PDB file of C-alpha atoms in Angstrom:
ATOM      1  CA  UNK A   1       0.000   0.000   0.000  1.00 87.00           C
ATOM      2  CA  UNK A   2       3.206   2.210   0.332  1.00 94.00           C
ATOM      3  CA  UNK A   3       4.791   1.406  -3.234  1.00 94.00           C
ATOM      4  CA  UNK A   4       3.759   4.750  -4.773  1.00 95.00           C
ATOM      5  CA  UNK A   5       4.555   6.771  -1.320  1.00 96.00           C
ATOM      6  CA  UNK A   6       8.010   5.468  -1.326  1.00 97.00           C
ATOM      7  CA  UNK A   7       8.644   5.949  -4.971  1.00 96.00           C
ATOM      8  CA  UNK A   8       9.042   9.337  -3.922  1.00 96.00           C
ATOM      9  CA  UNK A   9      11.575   9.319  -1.839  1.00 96.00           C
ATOM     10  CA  UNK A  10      14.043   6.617  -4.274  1.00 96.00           C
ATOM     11  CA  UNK A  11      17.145   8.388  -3.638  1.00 95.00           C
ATOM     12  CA  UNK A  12      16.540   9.280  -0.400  1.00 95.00           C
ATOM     13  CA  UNK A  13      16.017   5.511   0.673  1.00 95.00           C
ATOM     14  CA  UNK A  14      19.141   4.258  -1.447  1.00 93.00           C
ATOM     15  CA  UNK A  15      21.155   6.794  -0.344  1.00 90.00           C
ATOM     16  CA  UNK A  16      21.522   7.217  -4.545  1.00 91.00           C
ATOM     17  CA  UNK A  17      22.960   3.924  -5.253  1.00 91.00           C
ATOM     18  CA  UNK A  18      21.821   3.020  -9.057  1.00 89.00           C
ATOM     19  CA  UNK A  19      22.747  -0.905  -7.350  1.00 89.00           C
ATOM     20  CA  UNK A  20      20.270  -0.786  -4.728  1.00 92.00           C
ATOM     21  CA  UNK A  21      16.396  -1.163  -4.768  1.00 94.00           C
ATOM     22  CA  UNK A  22      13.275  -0.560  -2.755  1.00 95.00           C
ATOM     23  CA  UNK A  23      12.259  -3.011  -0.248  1.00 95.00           C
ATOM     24  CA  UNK A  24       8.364  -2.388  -0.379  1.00 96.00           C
ATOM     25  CA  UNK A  25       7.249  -2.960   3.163  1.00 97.00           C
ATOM     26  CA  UNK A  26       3.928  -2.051   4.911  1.00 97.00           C
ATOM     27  CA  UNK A  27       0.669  -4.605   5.327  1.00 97.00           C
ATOM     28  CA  UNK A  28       0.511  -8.192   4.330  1.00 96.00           C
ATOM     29  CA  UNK A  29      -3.634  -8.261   3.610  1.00 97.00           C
ATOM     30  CA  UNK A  30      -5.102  -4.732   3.823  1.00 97.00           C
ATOM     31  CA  UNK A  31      -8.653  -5.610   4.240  1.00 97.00           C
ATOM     32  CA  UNK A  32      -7.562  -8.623   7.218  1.00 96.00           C
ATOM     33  CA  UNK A  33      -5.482  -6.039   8.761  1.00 97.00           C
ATOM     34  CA  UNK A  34      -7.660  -2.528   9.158  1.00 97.00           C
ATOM     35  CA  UNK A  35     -10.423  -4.684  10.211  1.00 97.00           C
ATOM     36  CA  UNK A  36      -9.327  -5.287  12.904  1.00 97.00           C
ATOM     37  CA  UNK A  37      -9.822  -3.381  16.641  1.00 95.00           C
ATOM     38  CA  UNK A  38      -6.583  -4.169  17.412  1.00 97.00           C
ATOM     39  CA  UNK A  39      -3.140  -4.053  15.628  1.00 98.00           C
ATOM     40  CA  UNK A  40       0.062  -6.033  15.565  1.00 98.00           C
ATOM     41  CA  UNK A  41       2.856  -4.630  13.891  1.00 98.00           C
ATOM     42  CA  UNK A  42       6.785  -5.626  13.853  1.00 98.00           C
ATOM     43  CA  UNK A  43       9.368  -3.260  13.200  1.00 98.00           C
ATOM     44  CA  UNK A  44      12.522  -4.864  11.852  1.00 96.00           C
ATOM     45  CA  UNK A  45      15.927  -3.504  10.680  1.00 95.00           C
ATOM     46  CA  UNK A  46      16.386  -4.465   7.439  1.00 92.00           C
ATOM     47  CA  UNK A  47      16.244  -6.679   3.983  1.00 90.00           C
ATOM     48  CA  UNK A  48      18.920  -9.045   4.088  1.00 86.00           C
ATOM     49  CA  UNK A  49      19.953  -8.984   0.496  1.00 77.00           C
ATOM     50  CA  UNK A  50      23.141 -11.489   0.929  1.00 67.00           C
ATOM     51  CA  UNK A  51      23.059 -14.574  -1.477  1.00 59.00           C
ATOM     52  CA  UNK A  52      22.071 -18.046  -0.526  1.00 62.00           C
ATOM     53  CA  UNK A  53      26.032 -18.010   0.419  1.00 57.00           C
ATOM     54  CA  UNK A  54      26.364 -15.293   2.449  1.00 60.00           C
ATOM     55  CA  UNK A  55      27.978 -12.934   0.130  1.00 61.00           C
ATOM     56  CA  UNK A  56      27.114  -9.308  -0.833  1.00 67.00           C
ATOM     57  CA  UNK A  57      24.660  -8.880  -4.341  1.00 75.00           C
ATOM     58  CA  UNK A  58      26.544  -6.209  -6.374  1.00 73.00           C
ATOM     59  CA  UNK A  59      23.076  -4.804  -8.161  1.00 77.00           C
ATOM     60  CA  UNK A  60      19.638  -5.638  -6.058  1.00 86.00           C
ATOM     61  CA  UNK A  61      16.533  -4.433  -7.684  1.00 91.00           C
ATOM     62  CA  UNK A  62      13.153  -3.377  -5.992  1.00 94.00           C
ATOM     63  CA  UNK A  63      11.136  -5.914  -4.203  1.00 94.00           C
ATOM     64  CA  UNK A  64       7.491  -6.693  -2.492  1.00 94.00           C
ATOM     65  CA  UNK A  65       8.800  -7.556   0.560  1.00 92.00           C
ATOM     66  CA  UNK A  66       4.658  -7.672   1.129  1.00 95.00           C
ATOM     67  CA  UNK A  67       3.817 -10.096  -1.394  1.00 96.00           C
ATOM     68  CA  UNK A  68       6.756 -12.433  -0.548  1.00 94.00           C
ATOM     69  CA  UNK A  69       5.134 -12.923   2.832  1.00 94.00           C
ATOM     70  CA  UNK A  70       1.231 -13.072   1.688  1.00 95.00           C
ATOM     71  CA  UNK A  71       2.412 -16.175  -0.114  1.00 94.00           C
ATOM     72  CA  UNK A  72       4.054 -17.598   2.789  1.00 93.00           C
ATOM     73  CA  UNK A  73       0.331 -16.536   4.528  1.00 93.00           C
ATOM     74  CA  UNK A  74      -1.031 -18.729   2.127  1.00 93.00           C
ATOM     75  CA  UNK A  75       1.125 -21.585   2.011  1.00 90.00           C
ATOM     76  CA  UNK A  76       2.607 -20.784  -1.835  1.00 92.00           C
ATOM     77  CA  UNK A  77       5.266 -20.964  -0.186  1.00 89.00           C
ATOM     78  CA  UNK A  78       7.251 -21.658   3.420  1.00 87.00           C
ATOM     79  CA  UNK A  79       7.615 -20.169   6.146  1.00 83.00           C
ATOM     80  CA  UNK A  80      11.451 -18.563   5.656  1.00 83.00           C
ATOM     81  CA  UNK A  81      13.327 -19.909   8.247  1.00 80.00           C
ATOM     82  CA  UNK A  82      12.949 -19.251  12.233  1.00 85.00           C
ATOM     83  CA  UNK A  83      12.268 -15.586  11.503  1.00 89.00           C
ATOM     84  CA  UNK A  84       8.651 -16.060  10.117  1.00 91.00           C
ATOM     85  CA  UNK A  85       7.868 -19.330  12.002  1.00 89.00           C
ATOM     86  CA  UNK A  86       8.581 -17.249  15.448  1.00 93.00           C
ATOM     87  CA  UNK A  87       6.349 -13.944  13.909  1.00 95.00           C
ATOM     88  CA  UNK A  88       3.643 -16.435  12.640  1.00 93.00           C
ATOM     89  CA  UNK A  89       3.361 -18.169  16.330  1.00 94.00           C
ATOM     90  CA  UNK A  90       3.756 -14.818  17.789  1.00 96.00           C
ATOM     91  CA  UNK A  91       0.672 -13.618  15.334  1.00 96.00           C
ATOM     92  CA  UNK A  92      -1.076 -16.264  16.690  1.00 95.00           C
ATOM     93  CA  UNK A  93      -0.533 -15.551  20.238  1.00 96.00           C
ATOM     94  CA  UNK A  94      -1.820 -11.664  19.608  1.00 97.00           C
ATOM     95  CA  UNK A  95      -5.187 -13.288  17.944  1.00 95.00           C
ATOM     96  CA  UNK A  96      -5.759 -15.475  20.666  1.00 95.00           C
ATOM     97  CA  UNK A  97      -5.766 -12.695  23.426  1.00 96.00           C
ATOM     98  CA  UNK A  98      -7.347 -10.176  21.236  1.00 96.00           C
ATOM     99  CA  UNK A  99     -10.218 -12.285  19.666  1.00 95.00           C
ATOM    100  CA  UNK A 100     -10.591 -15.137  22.738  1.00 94.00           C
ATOM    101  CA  UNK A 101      -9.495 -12.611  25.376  1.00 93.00           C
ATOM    102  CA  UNK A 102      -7.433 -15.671  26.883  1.00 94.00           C
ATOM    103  CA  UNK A 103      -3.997 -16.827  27.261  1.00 93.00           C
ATOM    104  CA  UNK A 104      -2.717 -18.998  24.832  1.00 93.00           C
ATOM    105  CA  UNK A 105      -1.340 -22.847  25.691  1.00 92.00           C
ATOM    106  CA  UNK A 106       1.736 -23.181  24.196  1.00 89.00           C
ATOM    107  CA  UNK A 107       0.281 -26.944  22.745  1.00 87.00           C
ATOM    108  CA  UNK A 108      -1.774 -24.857  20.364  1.00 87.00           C
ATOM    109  CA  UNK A 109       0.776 -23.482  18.794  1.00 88.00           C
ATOM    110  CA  UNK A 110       3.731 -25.664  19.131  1.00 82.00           C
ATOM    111  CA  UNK A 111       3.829 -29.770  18.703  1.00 76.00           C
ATOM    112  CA  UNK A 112       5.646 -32.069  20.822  1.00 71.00           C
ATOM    113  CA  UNK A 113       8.544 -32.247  19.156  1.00 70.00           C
ATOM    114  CA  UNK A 114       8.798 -28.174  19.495  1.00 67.00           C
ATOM    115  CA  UNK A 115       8.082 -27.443  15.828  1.00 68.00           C
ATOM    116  CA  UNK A 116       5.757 -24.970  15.034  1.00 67.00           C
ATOM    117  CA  UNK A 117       2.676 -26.336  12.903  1.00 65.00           C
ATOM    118  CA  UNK A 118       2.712 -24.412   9.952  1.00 64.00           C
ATOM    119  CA  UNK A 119      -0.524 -25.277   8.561  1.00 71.00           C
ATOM    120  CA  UNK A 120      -2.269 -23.993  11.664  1.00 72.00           C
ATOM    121  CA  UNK A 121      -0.472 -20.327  11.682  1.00 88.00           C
ATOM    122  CA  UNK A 122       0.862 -19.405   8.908  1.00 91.00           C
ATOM    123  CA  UNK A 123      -2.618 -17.446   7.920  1.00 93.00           C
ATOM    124  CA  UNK A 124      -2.600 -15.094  11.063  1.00 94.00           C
ATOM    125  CA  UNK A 125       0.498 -13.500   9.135  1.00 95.00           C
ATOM    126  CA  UNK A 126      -2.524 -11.855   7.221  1.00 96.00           C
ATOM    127  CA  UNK A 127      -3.330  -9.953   9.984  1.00 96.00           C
ATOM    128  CA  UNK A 128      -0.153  -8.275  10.886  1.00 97.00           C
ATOM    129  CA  UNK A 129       2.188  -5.547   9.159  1.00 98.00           C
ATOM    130  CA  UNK A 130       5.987  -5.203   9.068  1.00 97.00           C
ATOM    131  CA  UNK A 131       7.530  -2.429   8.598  1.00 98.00           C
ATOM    132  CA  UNK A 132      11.650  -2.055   7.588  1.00 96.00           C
ATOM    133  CA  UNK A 133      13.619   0.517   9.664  1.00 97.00           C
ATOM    134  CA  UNK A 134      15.613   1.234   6.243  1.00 95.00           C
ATOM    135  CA  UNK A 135      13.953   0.440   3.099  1.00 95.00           C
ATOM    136  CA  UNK A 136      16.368  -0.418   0.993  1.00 93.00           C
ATOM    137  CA  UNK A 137      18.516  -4.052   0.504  1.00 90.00           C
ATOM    138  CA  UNK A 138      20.835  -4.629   3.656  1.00 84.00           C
ATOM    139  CA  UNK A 139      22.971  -7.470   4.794  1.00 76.00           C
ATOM    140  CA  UNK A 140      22.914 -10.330   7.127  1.00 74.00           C
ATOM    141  CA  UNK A 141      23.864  -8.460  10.025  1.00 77.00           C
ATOM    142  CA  UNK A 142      23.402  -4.914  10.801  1.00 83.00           C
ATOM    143  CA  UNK A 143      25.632  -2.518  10.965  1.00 85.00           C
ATOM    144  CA  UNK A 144      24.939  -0.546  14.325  1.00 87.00           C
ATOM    145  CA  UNK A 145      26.767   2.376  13.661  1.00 91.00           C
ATOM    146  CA  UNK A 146      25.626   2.411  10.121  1.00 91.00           C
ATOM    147  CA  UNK A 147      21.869   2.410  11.195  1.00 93.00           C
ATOM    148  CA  UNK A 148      21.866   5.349  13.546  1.00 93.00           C
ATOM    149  CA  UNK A 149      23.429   7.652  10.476  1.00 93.00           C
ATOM    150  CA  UNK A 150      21.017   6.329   8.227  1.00 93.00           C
ATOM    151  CA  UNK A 151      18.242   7.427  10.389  1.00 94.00           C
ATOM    152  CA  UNK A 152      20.194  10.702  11.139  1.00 95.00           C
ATOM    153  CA  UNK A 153      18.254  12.062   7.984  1.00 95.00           C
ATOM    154  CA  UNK A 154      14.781  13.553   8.921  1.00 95.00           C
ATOM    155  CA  UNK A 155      13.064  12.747   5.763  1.00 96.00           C
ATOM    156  CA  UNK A 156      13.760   8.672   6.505  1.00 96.00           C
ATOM    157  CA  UNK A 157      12.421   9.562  10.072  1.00 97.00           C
ATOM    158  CA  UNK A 158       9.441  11.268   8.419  1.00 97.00           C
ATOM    159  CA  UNK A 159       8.798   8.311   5.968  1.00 97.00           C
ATOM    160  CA  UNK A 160       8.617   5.971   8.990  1.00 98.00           C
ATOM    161  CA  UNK A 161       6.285   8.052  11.173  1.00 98.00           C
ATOM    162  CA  UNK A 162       4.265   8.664   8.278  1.00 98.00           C
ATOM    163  CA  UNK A 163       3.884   4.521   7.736  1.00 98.00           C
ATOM    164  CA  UNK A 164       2.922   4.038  11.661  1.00 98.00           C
ATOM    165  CA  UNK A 165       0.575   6.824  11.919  1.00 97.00           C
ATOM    166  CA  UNK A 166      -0.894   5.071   8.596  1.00 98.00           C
ATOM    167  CA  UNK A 167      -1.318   2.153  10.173  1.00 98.00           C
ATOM    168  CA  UNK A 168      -2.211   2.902  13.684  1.00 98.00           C
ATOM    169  CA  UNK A 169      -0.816  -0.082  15.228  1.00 98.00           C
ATOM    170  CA  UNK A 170      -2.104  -1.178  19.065  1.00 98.00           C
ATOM    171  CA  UNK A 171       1.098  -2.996  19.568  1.00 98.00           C
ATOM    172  CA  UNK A 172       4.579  -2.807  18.502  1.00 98.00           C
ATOM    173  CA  UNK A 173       7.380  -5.592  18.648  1.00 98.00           C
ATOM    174  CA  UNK A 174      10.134  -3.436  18.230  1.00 98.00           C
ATOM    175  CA  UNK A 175      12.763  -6.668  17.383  1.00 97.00           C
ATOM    176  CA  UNK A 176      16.013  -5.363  18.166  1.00 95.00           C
ATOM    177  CA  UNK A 177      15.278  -2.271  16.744  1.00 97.00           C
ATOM    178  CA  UNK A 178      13.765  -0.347  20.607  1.00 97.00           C
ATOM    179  CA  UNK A 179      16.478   2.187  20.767  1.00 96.00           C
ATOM    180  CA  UNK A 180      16.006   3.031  16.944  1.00 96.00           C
ATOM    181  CA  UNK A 181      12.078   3.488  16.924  1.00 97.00           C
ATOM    182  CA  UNK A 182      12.307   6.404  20.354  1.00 97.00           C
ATOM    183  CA  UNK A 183      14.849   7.987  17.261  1.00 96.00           C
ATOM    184  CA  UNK A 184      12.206   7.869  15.202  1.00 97.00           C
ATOM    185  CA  UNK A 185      10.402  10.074  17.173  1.00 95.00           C
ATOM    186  CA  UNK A 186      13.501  12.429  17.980  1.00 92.00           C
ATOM    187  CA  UNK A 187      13.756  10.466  21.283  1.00 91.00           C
ATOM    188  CA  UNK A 188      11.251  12.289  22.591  1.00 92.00           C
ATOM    189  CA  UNK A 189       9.653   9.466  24.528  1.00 95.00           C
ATOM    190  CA  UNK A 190       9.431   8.343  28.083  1.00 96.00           C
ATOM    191  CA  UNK A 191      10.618   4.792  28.244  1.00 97.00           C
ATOM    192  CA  UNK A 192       9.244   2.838  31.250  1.00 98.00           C
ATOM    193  CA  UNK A 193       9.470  -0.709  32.281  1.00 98.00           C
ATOM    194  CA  UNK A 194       6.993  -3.541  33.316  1.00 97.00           C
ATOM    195  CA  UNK A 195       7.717  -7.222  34.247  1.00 96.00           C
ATOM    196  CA  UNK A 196      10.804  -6.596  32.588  1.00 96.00           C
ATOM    197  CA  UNK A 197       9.460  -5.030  29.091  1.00 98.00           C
ATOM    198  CA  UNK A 198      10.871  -1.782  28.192  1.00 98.00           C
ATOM    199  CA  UNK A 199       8.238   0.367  26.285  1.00 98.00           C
ATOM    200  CA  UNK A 200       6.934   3.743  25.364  1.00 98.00           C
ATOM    201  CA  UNK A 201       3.634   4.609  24.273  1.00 97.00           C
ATOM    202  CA  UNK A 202       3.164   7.053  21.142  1.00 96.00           C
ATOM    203  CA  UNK A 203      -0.650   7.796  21.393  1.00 95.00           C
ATOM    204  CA  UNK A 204      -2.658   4.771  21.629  1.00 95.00           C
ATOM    205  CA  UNK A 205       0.598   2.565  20.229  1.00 98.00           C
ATOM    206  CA  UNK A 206       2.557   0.803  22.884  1.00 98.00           C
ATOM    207  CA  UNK A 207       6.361  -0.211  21.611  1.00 98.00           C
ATOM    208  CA  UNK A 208       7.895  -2.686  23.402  1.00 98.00           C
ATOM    209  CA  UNK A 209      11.000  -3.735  23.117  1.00 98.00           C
ATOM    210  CA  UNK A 210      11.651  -7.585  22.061  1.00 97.00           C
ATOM    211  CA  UNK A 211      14.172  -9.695  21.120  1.00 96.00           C
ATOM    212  CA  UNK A 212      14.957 -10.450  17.325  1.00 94.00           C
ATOM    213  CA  UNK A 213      12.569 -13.161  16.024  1.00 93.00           C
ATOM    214  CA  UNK A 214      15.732 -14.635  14.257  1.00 90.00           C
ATOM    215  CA  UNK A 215      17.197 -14.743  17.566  1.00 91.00           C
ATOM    216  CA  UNK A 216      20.389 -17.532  17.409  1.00 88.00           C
ATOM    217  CA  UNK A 217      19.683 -20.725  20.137  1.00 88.00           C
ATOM    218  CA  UNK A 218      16.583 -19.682  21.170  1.00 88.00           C
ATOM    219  CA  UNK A 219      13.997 -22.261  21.359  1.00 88.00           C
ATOM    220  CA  UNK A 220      10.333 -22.855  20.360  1.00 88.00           C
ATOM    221  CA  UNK A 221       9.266 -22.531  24.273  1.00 90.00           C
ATOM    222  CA  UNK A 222      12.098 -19.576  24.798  1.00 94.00           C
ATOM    223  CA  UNK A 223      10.417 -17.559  21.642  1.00 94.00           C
ATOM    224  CA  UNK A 224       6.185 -18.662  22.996  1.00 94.00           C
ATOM    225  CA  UNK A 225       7.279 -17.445  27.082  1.00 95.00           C
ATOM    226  CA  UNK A 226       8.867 -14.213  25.716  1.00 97.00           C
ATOM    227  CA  UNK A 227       6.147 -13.317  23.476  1.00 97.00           C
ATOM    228  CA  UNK A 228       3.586 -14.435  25.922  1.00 97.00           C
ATOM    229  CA  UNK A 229       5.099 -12.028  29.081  1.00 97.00           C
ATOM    230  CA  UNK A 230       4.705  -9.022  26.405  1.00 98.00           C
ATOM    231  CA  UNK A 231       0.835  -9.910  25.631  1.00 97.00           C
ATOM    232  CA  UNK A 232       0.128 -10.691  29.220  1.00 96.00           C
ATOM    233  CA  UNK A 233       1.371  -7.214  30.428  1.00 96.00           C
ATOM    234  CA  UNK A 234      -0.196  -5.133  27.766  1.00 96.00           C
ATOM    235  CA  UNK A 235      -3.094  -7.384  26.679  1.00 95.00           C
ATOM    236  CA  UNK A 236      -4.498  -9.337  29.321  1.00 83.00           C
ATOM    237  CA  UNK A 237      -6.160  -6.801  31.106  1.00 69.00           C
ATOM    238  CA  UNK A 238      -6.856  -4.753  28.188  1.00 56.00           C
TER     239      UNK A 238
END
């Protein structure tokens, strides 16, 4: 829904490199998300445009980022490694307390060898949006350093407060990316903490900090008990 929004602002996302593209990022179903009462967004870092080895692309083109994972909704395709099985389950978990105002069990969504039933979640990634801290191709791992200048420019700012305020997301899983998004807004934020979950509200959003859902040697039951001590403290009571 952001394609001709961010075709505005090419060379400000590429930082005017002919070799890079746009990552198009935004909602995976419009009409499953926005009917919804209440929103689950994640707000990543970036594309990892590496090659199935590892090594740097020397031309990337643009990309639905959107599309790739509305086929992975569907089952066209699956789920891309731990990354989308842990935002799937974690999808799941915000349905569950939103729609059945309950706690999930974590035999729902998990079997019991600890492998997350595909078939069974991979639709609620309809229901969720994902937005890209930089829109254009990155690498495997981000550059720290790298990230806070690219979001030293106000216009990127502007083009990612633009996309929330669009969206109007109840709840944010900031993975990895909590010290970025109070940048976004200038770092003019209050941060607090409850049972252990950093957050700041922006209006009627809550973004909480969370770990990475690519996170290295976590497991199934690791990812379902840190996802589920985020919903419980912002949901349950809701």
């Amino acid at each position: 829904m952001f394609k001709e929004y961010l075709e505005q602002y090419r060379e400000i996302i590429t930082e005017n490199n002919p070799n890079n593209g746009i990552c198009f990022d935004g909602v995976v179903d419009e009409k499953q998300y926005f009917s919804r009462e209440k929103r689950l967004m994640f707000l990543l870092k970036e594309t990892n445009g590496n090659d199935n080895n590892g090594d740097k692309n020397d031309v990337l083109t643009d990309w639905n980022y959107m599309d790739w994972v509305h086929k992975q909704a569907l089952q066209e395709e699956p789920l891309y490694r731990s990354v989308y099985r842990n935002i799937a389950m974690w999808s799941q978990m915000f349905n569950i307390y939103t729609d059945e105002k309950r706690m999930p069990e974590m035999s729902e969504l998990i079997n019991e060898n600890g492998i997350i039933v595909d078939d069974k979640l991979c639709g609620s990634l309809l229901n969720v949006s994902i937005l890209n801290l930089k829109k254009s191709w990155g690498t495997e791992s981000t550059d720290w350093h790298e990230m806070n200048k690219y979001l030293d420019d106000g216009q990127r700012k502007e083009i990612l407060r633009y996309q929330i305020n669009t969206l109007k997301p109840t709840l944010v899983f900031c993975g990895g990316t909590f010290d970025f998004a109070k940048k976004i807004f200038h770092n003019e934020v209050e941060e607090f903490t409850k049972n252990s979950v950093r957050f700041f509200e922006r209006g009627s959003t809550v973004f909480v900090n969370c770990y990475h859902p690519s996170r290295p040697g976590w497991s199934r039951e690791n990812s379902f008990n840190h996802a589920n001590n985020i919903f419980k403290t912002f949901l349950l009571n809701d």
